[in-house]
Each structure stands twice: as structure tokens, then as C-alpha cells.
Amino acid sequence: MDMQRIPARDGDHNLQNYEKARENFSWDDVKKNFSWNETGKVNIAYEAIDRHAADPNKKDKVALLYSAPGREEKMTFDEISKQSNQFANVLKKYDIEKGDRVFLFLPRSPEFYVTFFGILKTGAIAGPLFEAFMEQAVRDRLQDSEAKMLITTPELLERVPQEDLPDLEKIVLVGDHNETSGKYIDFASEMKDASTDFDIEWVDLEDGMVIHYTSGSTGKPKGVYHVHNAMIQHYATAEWVIDLKEDDVYWCTADPGWVTGTSYGVFAPWLHGVTNVIRGGRFTPDDWYETIDKHNVTVWYTAPTALRKLVSAGEDVVRKYDFSSLRHVMSVGEPLNPEVITWGLKAFDLRIHDTWWMTETGAMLIVNYPSLEIRPGSMGKPIPGIDASIVDNEGNELPPNQMGNLAIREGWPSMMRKIWKRPEKFESYFINGWYVSGDSAYKDEDGYFWFQGRLDDVINTSGERVGPFEVESKLIEHPAVAEAGVIGKPDPERGEIIKAFITLNDGYEDSPELLEEIRVFIKTGLAAHAAPREIEVKDTIPKTRSGKIMRRLLKSWELGLPTGDTSTLEE
Ligand code: 6R9
């Protein structure tokens, strides 16, 4: 697998000597880059935006380079600082206080970034929702977080089941609307009247900053709670791994509804005062290439699913564009196929650097550095300050080349601090001082980590994490569906696709029309990316004696693999 090795690229990378950086490493050295290290006054919004706005050399630098079909916009650090101050004043006017949950359900747009920083400036906790979520997904997240306020558009408002959300006091509407009830706050008119000065709320490094909901194999999505302290690791990895430099034009393709879109689409570049490209709307391969070409993107952070699409689009498309600005490319979210790395060398004359981390870890943990040899198929090596290992189920470390649980010694700066309202879920991640990721992997003799798969039933489709339980719960809401079991089925482009097995209620017949109706039911009720691409009707769904769906068995059947231990199977 690691036959082909790609030597380090020449150049003056921010992290020249990996081994030396790991020796005697201290996070305290990273802290020296923040103003709070001297003033004691903490807020990530200050470090990412206001600090640059206060710097005469930086204030008029373009922070946000936004483009979407029909809309182009540039915002400087000064403009984002002032507008987020205005929005923070609006939030205060409507009684938002430190620790309150304020959610964002917005398309990727300049308003997202302004309101997001406005929230952080009040000390409230921001909860970004993916714009493709439908009613059920929105309900689950707003209910669980007891969100007090929501920022959305009149179009997306239809998917907000207000009758089920007693804690939701106010809704800020971005865009033209005819709502007159006092529950609604009109973004444009409130902003017009709000002052551009705001006394930022200073917080503790351990105070809440962002909640991202993510899926596990059981139960509803979990609210992963991150604190301001995470900025230490956002900053450090932006330097070592993203290799950011003052004049870079950086593009992270992730949506801010997912952790990559906040940690690396918002914080990492702006903590360094770097120009950040945001592309709204849906992309075709031409849009991707055009964005790099038009904005002279120098550093690009994307996902294997996008790269695979580019590979299938073929060489003719590549040759239409100029990529000479590009100097560094990274990937996250799923295994990066060695073939894609080979293609990257041809298409861009660049190495593609895989990075591994999770919503729960808040920032990158195991990565490929510009200054290290790449072994295609490997996620690379742990960053300085991180102790990663492969452990057995009791938390004992395993020797090289043995497969086991990919685990991290607990206590890094960006680690989640809790699962919202579910302490027992949080505890369940830790064994014997290790954070156990749920991924299986092995480590080779030279310390490179190799991803093998998920150990639980979590599905990774086009880099998006989907919990089978969430889809199953929605499926059985359809009148035709009696029981449902959902698995990830390997797919060359998407990594996995979602396949659902269902049993039908009496009076319903298996037909293509019915299956399509059920698929659309999930697509419009939960989220498009969570809709099963395949649905198969069965007579029964295999369950354990305690009534748990045996997804492992469904998967073995589907893939024609040996079924393993079925001793717990219900008669
Ligand atoms: C940041 C993010 C986390 C899960 C993770 C793993 C998979 C992420 C990967 C990777 C292979 C990589 N994953 N990076 N698998 N190689 N470089 O993606 O967070 O959405 O929480 O997903 O994604 O299975 O456990 P999240």
C-alpha cells in the first residue's frame, strides 16, 4: 500500500523540522501569539477579527472574498468588526446573554459571518446548522440545545417547526419578508439602527463558543460543545499544517454547518489575519477550478469527495484553468485515495495532504506536513503536543502494525468539553486516559497512521457524517414503513451511500413508486444527504434479543461477507 512515497516539497515551510517541534513541545509557546496572554481578556472574536481591525496595517485588508451565483462581495476586517458589533448590539437589545444558545440556519453568505461573530462577541454560544437540513433535523437540534434565538432567512423559516420549540423566543429574519409578529426581528432594519461600537464580553478560555451537532450510531445527534480555548489549536495547526502566511489567499470548501467550516473555514485563517475565500451555492467542477483561478487561491482545504469529482471530470476541464497560484492542498473527512494523490501530482503538480480529526476533537490531530514525506493512504503523523496511539478495548497500547482503536491521550486545547446535556455520552468516549475515536487504524514502524474504517455504524457519505438511527427514526414515521435498518454501502465516488432495509406495514406493496416516495420523505423531512440512495424491502429486520437492529449483519448480507457471530440474533 505504501510502495510509492512522495518526498517533502522544497520550500520555506512554517514547520521545517517535525521531530524537533515535537520534542519539548509546550502549548504555552503557542499562547504567546494571543493578546489575552498579556491582557487576560479573552474572546475568540477579538483575536480573529477585532485585533486586526485595530491594527492600522490590517484593518483595510480583505478578510472575506465572497462569491456565489449572482453575488460577489468583499469585506475587510474593519467592516466585519463593525457589522458584528452592530449585530451584537441587536442581540443585547433582545436580551441575549453569555451562555445563551443562538443558532444560525443560513446559506453560506456574508451575513453568516457577521452574525456568527456578533453572537460570539456577546459571549453567547453559536450553533450553526447546515442549510440543507429539513424540519426534523432542525427540530432535534433546536430542541436539544434549548436555543433562545435563531437567525434564518424567510425561505428557510418554513423548515422551522416553531410550535415544537418552546424555548425559541425570537427569530431574526435575513431577507425580505412580511412577518409582523413580535417574535420576528428584521435583520436589515435593526442593523441600520445599531451602533458600530460594542463592548465585547470578555469570557473565560473554558467558556462555551460553538455547538456542532454530530451523529453517533445510537440516539439523536449529539451537541458537541467547544470552548474559546480551542483557538490555541486552530492557530497552531493553521501555522504548521495549513502553512498559512500573511499574503495567502485561503479557501476552505466546507460549509460552516460542519466543524471543518468553522474551525478551518472561519477561525484558522482569521486568527492569522489571512484573506478567506467563501464560495456560496452548489459547485460543479468548473466552479471549483474557476474559484481557484479567479481569486488566485494559494492554499486550498477540501474533501476527498470533491477531489474524486474533479478526477472524474477529466483532464480537459483541468487544462481550461490556471492553477499557478496554488501552492498547498489539504483534504479531510474521509480516506484520501492514493489514486487521488497521484492525480493531484499530475493536475496541479502538488501533493495533496491528508488530515485526520473529528467534530469532537475540534481541530486537526493527525496530518501530513509539507515538510514530511507522504505515504499515500496514510493520514500522516500526530501534530506536536498530541499523543496518538492504537489501543485495545481496555485502553492498552498495541504494537506497530496491529489494528485497533485510534485513540488520543486526553487533554488537548480544542477537545470538546462536553456533550450538551448528556454527561454519560461524553464519558463514554474515554477509556484509561485515552479519547477513543470510533475509528480503527494501525501505526507503522515509522509512526505513520493508517485509517482502516469506522468501528461503529456511523455512515460517512461524501464526507458527511450520518447516524443510522436518525434515518431509521424518520423512516418509520412513514405510514408504509414498519421497521428499518440503515447501513453505509461502499461507493467509489461518495465513499459510502446510505442503504435502507425496511419492512412494510400491512396493506402496502413493494413498488418502485412507494420506495421513491419513501426516499423523498426522508429527503424533504430530514436532509437531502441523509436520504437513502437504495431501499430494499425485507420480510424481517434482524435484531438482537434486546431489540437492537443488527446493522452489522445487514451489511454482511449486502456485501456477501461472512456473517460472524450471530449468537445474539433474535429467534
Ligand atoms: C473533521 C471531520 C469524523 C470522521 C472520523 C473518520 C472520518 C475524517 C478522515 C477520516 C479517513 C481522514 N475522517 N478525516 N477518515 N481519513 N483523513 O470530518 O469531522 O464530520 O465529525 O467526521 O470522519 O471516520 O471519525 P466529522
Coordinates of C-alpha atoms and ligand atoms in Angstrom, one line a residue:
M1 CA 0.0 0.0 0.0
D2 CA 2.8 2.4 0.9
M3 CA 5.0 1.4 -2.0
Q4 CA 5.0 4.8 -3.5
R5 CA 6.4 7.6 -1.3
I6 CA 6.3 11.2 -2.2
P7 CA 9.2 13.3 -0.9
A8 CA 8.7 16.5 1.0
R9 CA 8.3 19.6 -1.1
D10 CA 11.1 22.1 -1.1
G11 CA 10.4 25.4 0.3
D12 CA 10.3 27.5 3.4
H13 CA 7.5 25.8 5.3
N14 CA 6.3 27.1 8.6
L15 CA 7.2 23.8 10.2
Q16 CA 10.6 22.8 8.9
N17 CA 11.6 20.2 11.5
Y18 CA 8.7 17.9 12.7
E19 CA 10.8 15.9 15.1
K20 CA 12.3 18.9 16.7
A21 CA 8.9 20.6 17.0
R22 CA 7.6 17.6 18.9
E23 CA 10.5 17.5 21.4
N24 CA 10.0 19.6 24.5
F25 CA 6.8 21.0 23.0
S26 CA 4.6 23.2 25.1
W27 CA 1.2 24.7 24.3
D28 CA 2.3 27.7 26.4
D29 CA 4.6 28.8 23.5
V30 CA 1.6 28.9 21.2
K31 CA -0.3 31.0 23.7
K32 CA 2.2 33.8 23.2
N33 CA 0.5 34.6 19.9
F34 CA -2.7 35.8 21.6
S35 CA -3.4 39.2 23.0
W36 CA -5.0 37.6 26.1
N37 CA -1.7 36.2 27.0
E38 CA -0.8 39.7 28.1
T39 CA -4.2 41.4 28.8
G40 CA -6.0 38.5 30.3
K41 CA -9.1 39.5 28.2
V42 CA -10.4 36.5 26.2
N43 CA -12.7 36.3 23.3
I44 CA -12.1 34.4 20.0
A45 CA -14.0 37.0 18.1
Y46 CA -11.5 39.6 19.3
E47 CA -8.5 37.5 18.2
A48 CA -10.0 36.6 14.8
I49 CA -11.5 40.0 13.8
D50 CA -11.2 43.0 16.1
R51 CA -7.5 42.6 16.8
H52 CA -6.8 43.0 13.0
A53 CA -9.4 45.8 12.7
A54 CA -7.5 47.7 15.5
D55 CA -4.2 47.3 13.5
P56 CA -3.7 50.2 11.1
N57 CA -1.8 47.9 8.7
K58 CA -4.5 45.2 8.7
K59 CA -7.8 46.9 9.1
D60 CA -8.5 47.5 5.4
K61 CA -7.2 44.2 4.3
V62 CA -9.8 42.0 2.6
A63 CA -10.9 39.4 5.2
L64 CA -13.8 37.8 3.2
L65 CA -13.7 37.3 -0.5
Y66 CA -17.2 36.1 -1.2
S67 CA -18.7 34.8 -4.4
A68 CA -21.9 32.9 -5.2
P69 CA -24.1 32.8 -8.3
G70 CA -25.4 36.3 -8.6
R71 CA -23.5 37.8 -5.7
E72 CA -19.9 39.0 -5.2
E73 CA -18.7 40.8 -2.1
K74 CA -15.6 41.8 -0.3
M75 CA -15.3 42.6 3.4
T76 CA -12.4 44.0 5.3
F77 CA -11.5 43.1 8.9
D78 CA -12.8 46.6 9.8
E79 CA -16.1 46.0 8.1
I80 CA -16.7 42.6 9.7
S81 CA -15.7 44.1 13.1
K82 CA -18.1 46.9 12.8
Q83 CA -21.0 44.9 11.4
S84 CA -20.6 42.1 14.0
N85 CA -20.6 44.9 16.7
Q86 CA -23.9 46.1 15.3
F87 CA -25.3 42.6 15.4
A88 CA -24.0 42.1 18.9
N89 CA -25.9 45.2 19.9
V90 CA -29.1 43.8 18.3
L91 CA -28.6 40.6 20.3
K92 CA -28.2 42.5 23.6
K93 CA -31.3 44.6 22.8
Y94 CA -33.2 41.3 22.7
D95 CA -31.7 40.1 26.0
I96 CA -29.1 37.6 24.7
E97 CA -26.6 36.9 27.4
K98 CA -23.4 35.0 27.9
G99 CA -24.0 31.2 27.6
D100 CA -27.3 31.5 25.7
R101 CA -27.6 29.4 22.6
V102 CA -28.1 31.3 19.4
F103 CA -28.5 29.2 16.3
L104 CA -27.8 30.1 12.7
F105 CA -29.7 28.5 9.8
L106 CA -28.4 30.4 6.9
P107 CA -26.9 29.8 3.5
R108 CA -23.2 30.4 3.2
S109 CA -23.3 34.2 2.9
P110 CA -21.6 37.3 4.3
E111 CA -24.5 37.6 6.8
F112 CA -23.5 34.3 8.3
Y113 CA -20.0 35.5 9.2
V114 CA -21.3 38.9 10.6
T115 CA -24.0 37.3 12.8
F116 CA -21.7 34.4 13.9
F117 CA -19.1 36.9 15.2
G118 CA -21.9 39.1 16.7
I119 CA -23.0 36.1 18.7
L120 CA -19.5 35.3 20.0
K121 CA -19.0 38.9 21.0
T122 CA -21.9 38.7 23.4
G123 CA -20.4 35.6 25.0
A124 CA -23.3 33.5 23.7
I125 CA -22.8 30.1 22.1
A126 CA -23.2 29.9 18.3
G127 CA -24.9 26.8 16.8
P128 CA -24.5 26.7 13.0
L129 CA -27.0 24.5 11.2
F130 CA -26.3 23.0 7.7
E131 CA -28.6 24.8 5.3
A132 CA -29.8 21.5 3.7
F133 CA -31.4 20.4 7.0
M134 CA -35.2 19.8 6.8
E135 CA -37.7 20.1 9.6
Q136 CA -36.9 17.0 11.6
A137 CA -33.1 17.8 11.7
V138 CA -33.8 21.4 12.7
R139 CA -36.3 20.4 15.4
D140 CA -33.9 17.9 17.0
R141 CA -31.1 20.4 17.3
L142 CA -33.0 23.4 18.4
Q143 CA -34.9 21.4 21.0
D144 CA -31.9 19.7 22.4
S145 CA -29.8 22.9 22.7
E146 CA -32.8 24.9 24.0
A147 CA -31.9 27.6 21.6
K148 CA -33.2 31.0 22.6
M149 CA -32.8 32.7 19.3
L150 CA -32.4 31.7 15.6
I151 CA -31.1 33.6 12.7
T152 CA -32.5 32.4 9.4
T153 CA -34.0 33.5 6.0
P154 CA -37.7 33.8 5.2
E155 CA -37.2 30.8 2.8
L156 CA -35.6 28.5 5.4
L157 CA -38.2 29.6 8.0
E158 CA -40.6 27.1 6.6
R159 CA -38.5 24.3 7.9
V160 CA -38.5 25.6 11.5
P161 CA -41.3 23.9 13.5
Q162 CA -41.9 26.7 15.9
E163 CA -44.8 25.0 17.7
D164 CA -42.4 22.4 18.9
L165 CA -39.8 24.9 20.1
P166 CA -41.0 26.5 23.4
D167 CA -37.5 27.9 24.2
L168 CA -37.2 29.8 21.0
E169 CA -38.1 33.4 21.9
K170 CA -37.0 35.3 18.8
I171 CA -36.2 34.7 15.1
V172 CA -34.0 37.1 13.2
L173 CA -35.0 37.2 9.5
V174 CA -32.3 38.0 6.9
G175 CA -34.1 39.0 3.7
D176 CA -37.4 40.5 2.6
H177 CA -40.5 39.2 4.4
N178 CA -44.0 40.1 5.5
E179 CA -43.9 38.8 9.1
T180 CA -45.4 41.2 11.6
S181 CA -45.5 39.2 14.8
G182 CA -43.2 40.4 17.6
K183 CA -41.4 37.2 17.5
Y184 CA -39.6 38.2 14.4
I185 CA -36.7 40.6 14.3
D186 CA -35.9 42.2 10.9
F187 CA -32.1 42.0 10.3
A188 CA -31.8 44.9 7.9
S189 CA -33.7 47.5 9.8
E190 CA -32.2 46.5 13.2
M191 CA -28.7 46.7 11.8
K192 CA -29.4 50.1 10.3
D193 CA -30.2 51.5 13.7
A194 CA -27.4 49.7 15.7
S195 CA -24.2 51.3 16.8
T196 CA -20.9 50.0 15.3
D197 CA -19.4 50.2 18.8
F198 CA -19.8 47.3 21.2
D199 CA -18.2 46.4 24.5
I200 CA -17.2 42.9 23.8
E201 CA -18.0 40.4 26.5
W202 CA -14.7 39.0 27.9
V203 CA -15.0 35.3 28.7
D204 CA -13.0 32.6 30.2
L205 CA -11.0 30.3 28.0
E206 CA -13.2 27.4 29.2
D207 CA -16.5 29.2 28.3
G208 CA -18.7 27.8 25.5
M209 CA -18.2 29.1 22.0
V210 CA -19.7 26.8 19.4
I211 CA -22.0 23.7 19.5
H212 CA -21.9 21.4 16.5
Y213 CA -24.3 18.5 16.3
T214 CA -22.9 15.3 15.0
S215 CA -24.2 11.8 14.6
G216 CA -23.3 8.6 16.6
S217 CA -24.6 5.1 15.9
T218 CA -27.3 5.3 18.5
G219 CA -29.7 8.1 19.6
K220 CA -30.3 11.5 18.4
P221 CA -27.5 13.8 17.2
K222 CA -25.2 14.9 20.0
G223 CA -24.4 18.5 20.7
V224 CA -20.6 18.7 20.8
Y225 CA -19.6 21.7 22.9
H226 CA -16.5 23.6 22.2
V227 CA -14.9 26.4 24.2
H228 CA -12.8 29.5 23.3
N229 CA -9.6 27.7 24.3
A230 CA -9.8 25.8 21.0
M231 CA -8.3 28.9 19.3
I232 CA -4.9 27.8 20.6
Q233 CA -5.1 24.7 18.4
H234 CA -6.8 26.4 15.4
Y235 CA -3.9 28.9 15.4
A236 CA -1.2 26.3 15.7
T237 CA -2.5 24.0 13.1
A238 CA -3.1 26.9 10.7
E239 CA 0.6 27.6 11.0
W240 CA 2.1 24.1 10.9
V241 CA -0.3 22.2 8.7
I242 CA -2.1 24.8 6.6
D243 CA 1.2 26.5 6.4
L244 CA -0.5 29.9 6.3
K245 CA 1.5 33.0 5.6
E246 CA 0.5 36.7 5.7
D247 CA -0.3 37.1 2.0
D248 CA -2.1 33.8 1.3
V249 CA -5.5 33.6 -0.3
Y250 CA -7.0 30.7 1.5
W251 CA -10.1 28.6 0.5
C252 CA -11.8 26.0 2.7
T253 CA -14.7 24.4 0.8
A254 CA -16.6 23.1 3.9
D255 CA -19.9 24.6 5.0
P256 CA -19.9 26.3 8.4
G257 CA -22.7 23.9 9.4
W258 CA -19.9 21.3 9.9
V259 CA -16.9 21.6 12.1
T260 CA -14.4 22.0 9.3
G261 CA -16.4 25.0 8.1
T262 CA -15.9 26.8 11.5
S263 CA -12.6 25.6 12.8
Y264 CA -10.9 25.9 9.4
G265 CA -13.4 28.0 7.3
V266 CA -13.6 30.8 9.9
F267 CA -11.2 30.7 12.8
A268 CA -7.9 29.3 11.4
P269 CA -7.5 31.8 8.6
W270 CA -8.8 34.8 10.5
L271 CA -6.8 34.2 13.7
H272 CA -3.8 34.7 11.3
G273 CA -5.4 37.7 9.5
V274 CA -5.4 35.9 6.2
T275 CA -7.8 36.6 3.3
N276 CA -10.5 33.9 3.3
V277 CA -12.4 32.9 0.1
I278 CA -16.0 31.8 0.6
R279 CA -17.9 30.2 -2.2
G280 CA -21.7 30.0 -1.8
G281 CA -24.2 27.9 -3.8
R282 CA -23.6 24.4 -5.2
F283 CA -20.5 23.6 -7.1
T284 CA -19.7 21.9 -10.4
P285 CA -16.1 21.0 -11.2
D286 CA -15.9 24.1 -13.3
D287 CA -17.0 26.3 -10.3
W288 CA -14.2 24.8 -8.2
Y289 CA -11.5 25.4 -10.7
E290 CA -12.8 28.8 -11.6
T291 CA -12.7 29.9 -7.9
I292 CA -9.1 28.9 -7.6
D293 CA -8.2 30.6 -10.9
K294 CA -10.2 33.8 -10.4
H295 CA -9.2 34.6 -6.8
N296 CA -5.6 33.3 -7.2
V297 CA -6.1 30.9 -4.3
T298 CA -2.8 29.8 -2.8
V299 CA -3.9 27.4 -0.1
W300 CA -6.9 25.0 -0.5
Y301 CA -8.5 22.8 2.1
T302 CA -11.1 20.4 0.7
A303 CA -12.5 16.9 0.8
P304 CA -11.9 13.6 -1.0
T305 CA -15.4 13.5 -2.3
A306 CA -14.8 16.8 -4.1
L307 CA -11.4 15.7 -5.4
R308 CA -12.9 12.5 -6.7
K309 CA -15.5 14.5 -8.6
L310 CA -12.7 16.5 -10.2
V311 CA -10.8 13.4 -11.1
S312 CA -13.9 12.1 -12.9
A313 CA -14.5 15.4 -14.7
G314 CA -11.2 14.6 -16.6
E315 CA -8.1 16.4 -17.8
D316 CA -9.8 18.7 -20.4
V317 CA -11.5 20.6 -17.6
V318 CA -8.2 20.9 -15.7
R319 CA -6.5 22.4 -18.7
K320 CA -9.0 25.2 -19.1
Y321 CA -7.8 26.9 -15.9
D322 CA -4.7 28.4 -14.4
F323 CA -3.6 26.9 -11.1
S324 CA -0.2 28.6 -10.9
S325 CA -1.2 30.5 -7.7
L326 CA -1.9 27.3 -5.8
R327 CA 0.9 26.1 -3.5
H328 CA -0.7 23.9 -0.9
V329 CA -3.6 21.5 -0.9
M330 CA -5.2 19.6 2.0
S331 CA -8.0 17.1 2.5
V332 CA -10.3 16.0 5.3
G333 CA -13.4 14.0 6.1
E334 CA -12.8 10.6 4.6
P335 CA -10.0 8.4 3.5
L336 CA -8.0 10.1 0.8
N337 CA -7.5 7.6 -2.0
P338 CA -3.9 7.1 -3.2
E339 CA -5.1 7.5 -6.8
V340 CA -6.3 11.0 -6.0
I341 CA -2.9 11.9 -4.6
T342 CA -1.4 10.6 -7.9
W343 CA -3.8 12.7 -9.9
G344 CA -3.0 15.8 -7.8
L345 CA 0.6 15.5 -8.7
K346 CA -0.4 15.4 -12.3
A347 CA -3.2 18.0 -12.3
F348 CA -1.6 20.7 -10.0
D349 CA 1.9 19.4 -9.7
L350 CA 1.2 19.4 -5.9
R351 CA 0.9 16.9 -3.2
I352 CA -2.4 16.6 -1.5
H353 CA -2.0 16.5 2.3
D354 CA -4.5 14.3 4.2
T355 CA -5.6 15.4 7.6
W356 CA -7.5 13.5 10.2
W357 CA -9.7 14.8 13.0
M358 CA -13.3 14.8 14.1
T359 CA -16.1 17.2 15.3
E360 CA -15.3 16.1 18.8
T361 CA -11.6 16.9 18.5
G362 CA -12.2 20.4 17.4
A363 CA -9.1 20.7 15.3
M364 CA -6.6 18.6 13.3
L365 CA -4.7 15.8 15.2
I366 CA -3.0 13.5 12.7
V367 CA -1.8 15.1 9.5
N368 CA 0.7 15.2 6.6
Y369 CA 3.1 18.1 6.7
P370 CA 4.6 19.9 3.7
S371 CA 8.0 19.1 5.2
L372 CA 7.3 15.3 5.6
E373 CA 7.3 12.5 3.1
I374 CA 3.8 11.4 2.1
R375 CA 2.9 7.8 2.2
P376 CA -0.3 7.7 0.1
G377 CA -3.1 6.1 2.0
S378 CA -1.7 7.2 5.4
M379 CA -3.2 10.1 7.4
G380 CA 0.3 11.1 8.5
K381 CA 1.6 11.8 12.0
P382 CA 0.2 13.5 15.1
I383 CA 0.8 17.2 15.5
P384 CA 3.2 18.5 18.2
G385 CA 1.6 18.3 21.6
I386 CA -0.6 15.3 20.6
D387 CA 0.0 11.8 21.8
A388 CA -1.9 9.4 19.4
S389 CA -1.9 5.6 19.6
I390 CA -3.6 2.4 18.8
V391 CA -5.3 0.8 21.8
D392 CA -7.3 -2.3 22.6
N393 CA -10.8 -2.1 24.1
E394 CA -9.3 -1.8 27.6
G395 CA -7.2 1.2 26.6
N396 CA -3.8 -0.7 26.4
E397 CA -1.5 0.4 23.7
L398 CA -0.8 -2.0 20.8
P399 CA 2.5 -2.6 19.0
P400 CA 3.1 -1.2 15.4
N401 CA 1.2 -2.7 12.5
Q402 CA -1.6 -4.0 14.8
M403 CA -5.1 -2.8 14.1
G404 CA -7.1 -1.4 16.9
N405 CA -8.9 1.7 18.2
L406 CA -7.4 5.0 17.1
A407 CA -7.0 6.9 20.3
I408 CA -5.6 10.2 21.6
R409 CA -4.3 10.9 25.1
E410 CA -7.0 13.2 26.5
G411 CA -6.5 16.9 27.2
W412 CA -5.6 18.9 24.0
P413 CA -6.7 22.5 23.6
S414 CA -9.5 22.1 21.2
M415 CA -11.1 18.9 22.7
M416 CA -14.8 19.1 23.2
R417 CA -15.6 19.9 26.8
K418 CA -19.0 18.2 26.9
I419 CA -21.9 16.7 25.0
W420 CA -24.7 19.0 25.6
K421 CA -26.9 17.7 28.4
R422 CA -25.5 14.2 28.1
P423 CA -22.6 13.7 30.5
E424 CA -22.8 9.9 30.2
K425 CA -22.3 10.1 26.4
F426 CA -19.2 12.4 27.0
E427 CA -17.7 9.9 29.5
S428 CA -18.3 7.0 27.1
Y429 CA -15.5 8.4 24.8
F430 CA -12.8 7.9 27.3
I431 CA -11.0 4.7 28.4
N432 CA -8.0 4.6 30.6
G433 CA -7.0 8.2 29.9
W434 CA -7.5 7.8 26.1
Y435 CA -10.1 9.5 23.9
V436 CA -11.3 6.6 21.7
S437 CA -12.3 7.9 18.3
G438 CA -14.5 5.1 17.0
D439 CA -12.1 4.8 14.0
S440 CA -9.9 1.7 13.6
A441 CA -6.4 2.2 12.3
Y442 CA -2.8 1.0 12.7
K443 CA 0.5 2.7 13.1
D444 CA 3.5 1.6 11.1
E445 CA 7.1 1.3 12.4
D446 CA 7.9 4.9 11.4
G447 CA 4.9 6.4 13.2
Y448 CA 2.6 7.0 10.2
F449 CA -1.1 6.2 10.9
W450 CA -3.3 4.3 8.5
F451 CA -7.1 4.6 8.6
Q452 CA -9.0 1.3 8.4
G453 CA -12.7 2.1 9.0
R454 CA -15.3 3.0 11.5
L455 CA -15.8 0.7 14.4
D456 CA -19.4 1.8 14.9
D457 CA -22.3 2.1 12.5
V458 CA -21.7 5.7 11.6
I459 CA -22.0 6.4 7.9
N460 CA -19.7 8.7 6.0
T461 CA -21.3 9.7 2.8
S462 CA -19.5 12.3 0.7
G463 CA -17.6 13.3 3.9
E464 CA -20.8 13.9 5.8
R465 CA -21.4 12.0 9.0
V466 CA -24.9 10.4 9.1
G467 CA -26.2 8.5 12.1
P468 CA -28.2 5.4 11.0
F469 CA -30.6 5.9 14.0
E470 CA -31.6 9.3 12.8
V471 CA -32.6 8.0 9.3
E472 CA -34.3 4.9 10.8
S473 CA -36.4 7.0 13.1
K474 CA -37.5 9.1 10.2
L475 CA -38.2 6.1 8.0
I476 CA -40.6 4.6 10.5
E477 CA -42.6 7.8 10.5
H478 CA -43.7 7.0 7.0
P479 CA -47.0 5.2 7.2
A480 CA -45.8 2.3 5.0
V481 CA -42.7 1.5 7.0
A482 CA -42.9 -0.9 9.9
E483 CA -39.2 -1.4 10.7
A484 CA -36.0 0.0 9.3
G485 CA -32.3 -0.8 9.4
V486 CA -29.8 1.6 7.7
I487 CA -26.2 1.0 6.7
G488 CA -23.4 2.6 4.7
K489 CA -22.6 0.7 1.5
P490 CA -19.2 1.3 -0.2
D491 CA -19.4 3.6 -3.2
P492 CA -16.5 4.7 -5.5
E493 CA -17.4 8.4 -5.6
R494 CA -19.2 9.1 -2.4
G495 CA -17.2 6.8 -0.1
E496 CA -20.4 5.3 1.2
I497 CA -24.0 5.6 0.2
I498 CA -26.9 5.1 2.5
K499 CA -28.9 1.9 2.1
A500 CA -32.1 1.3 4.0
F501 CA -33.7 -2.1 4.6
I502 CA -37.4 -1.8 5.6
T503 CA -40.4 -4.0 6.4
L504 CA -43.8 -2.8 5.2
N505 CA -47.0 -2.4 7.2
D506 CA -50.0 -4.4 6.2
G507 CA -51.8 -3.1 3.2
Y508 CA -48.6 -1.8 1.4
E509 CA -47.0 -3.4 -1.6
D510 CA -43.3 -3.1 -2.5
S511 CA -43.1 -1.0 -5.7
P512 CA -40.7 1.5 -7.2
E513 CA -43.2 4.3 -6.7
L514 CA -43.5 3.5 -3.0
L515 CA -39.8 3.3 -2.5
E516 CA -39.3 6.6 -4.3
E517 CA -42.0 8.2 -2.1
I518 CA -40.2 7.0 1.0
R519 CA -36.8 8.3 -0.2
V520 CA -38.4 11.7 -0.9
F521 CA -40.0 11.6 2.5
I522 CA -36.5 11.4 4.1
K523 CA -35.1 14.0 1.7
T524 CA -37.7 16.6 2.4
G525 CA -38.2 15.7 6.1
L526 CA -34.7 15.2 7.3
A527 CA -32.0 16.2 4.9
A528 CA -31.0 15.5 1.3
H529 CA -27.7 14.0 2.2
A530 CA -29.4 11.6 4.7
A531 CA -31.9 10.2 2.1
P532 CA -31.1 6.5 1.2
R533 CA -30.0 6.0 -2.3
E534 CA -31.1 2.4 -2.1
I535 CA -34.1 1.0 -0.3
E536 CA -34.8 -2.7 -0.1
V537 CA -37.9 -4.3 1.3
K538 CA -37.4 -7.3 3.6
D539 CA -39.7 -9.7 5.5
T540 CA -37.9 -9.0 8.8
I541 CA -35.1 -6.8 10.0
P542 CA -32.5 -8.8 12.1
K543 CA -32.4 -7.7 15.7
T544 CA -30.7 -8.8 18.9
R545 CA -32.7 -10.4 21.7
S546 CA -32.6 -7.0 23.4
G547 CA -34.2 -5.5 20.3
K548 CA -31.2 -3.7 18.7
I549 CA -31.1 -3.6 15.0
M550 CA -28.1 -5.7 13.8
R551 CA -26.8 -3.4 11.2
R552 CA -23.5 -5.3 11.1
L553 CA -25.4 -8.3 9.9
L554 CA -27.4 -6.3 7.3
K555 CA -24.1 -5.1 6.0
S556 CA -22.5 -8.5 5.7
W557 CA -25.6 -9.7 3.8
E558 CA -25.4 -6.8 1.5
L559 CA -21.7 -7.2 0.8
G560 CA -21.8 -11.0 0.7
L561 CA -19.4 -11.3 3.6
P562 CA -19.3 -13.9 6.3
T563 CA -21.9 -13.0 9.0
G564 CA -19.6 -13.5 12.0
D565 CA -21.1 -14.0 15.5
T566 CA -24.8 -14.1 15.3
S567 CA -25.4 -15.7 18.7
T568 CA -27.3 -12.6 20.0
L569 CA -29.7 -12.7 17.0
E570 CA -33.3 -12.9 17.9
E571 CA -35.1 -16.2 17.0
Ligands
6R9_1 C1 -13.4 16.8 10.5 C2 -14.5 15.8 10.3 C3 -15.2 12.5 11.6 C4 -15.0 11.1 11.0 C5 -13.8 10.4 11.6 C6 -13.4 9.5 10.4 C7 -13.7 10.3 9.2 C8 -12.2 12.3 9.0 C9 -10.5 11.5 7.9 C10 -11.5 10.4 8.1 C11 -10.2 8.9 7.0 C12 -9.3 11.1 7.1 N1 -12.5 11.0 8.8 N2 -11.0 12.6 8.4 N3 -11.3 9.2 7.6 N4 -9.2 9.8 6.7 N5 -8.4 12.0 6.9 O1 -14.5 15.2 9.2 O2 -15.3 15.6 11.3 O3 -17.6 15.1 10.4 O4 -17.0 14.6 12.8 O5 -16.1 13.2 10.9 O6 -14.7 11.2 9.6 O7 -14.2 8.3 10.4 O8 -14.1 9.7 12.7 P1 -16.6 14.6 11.4

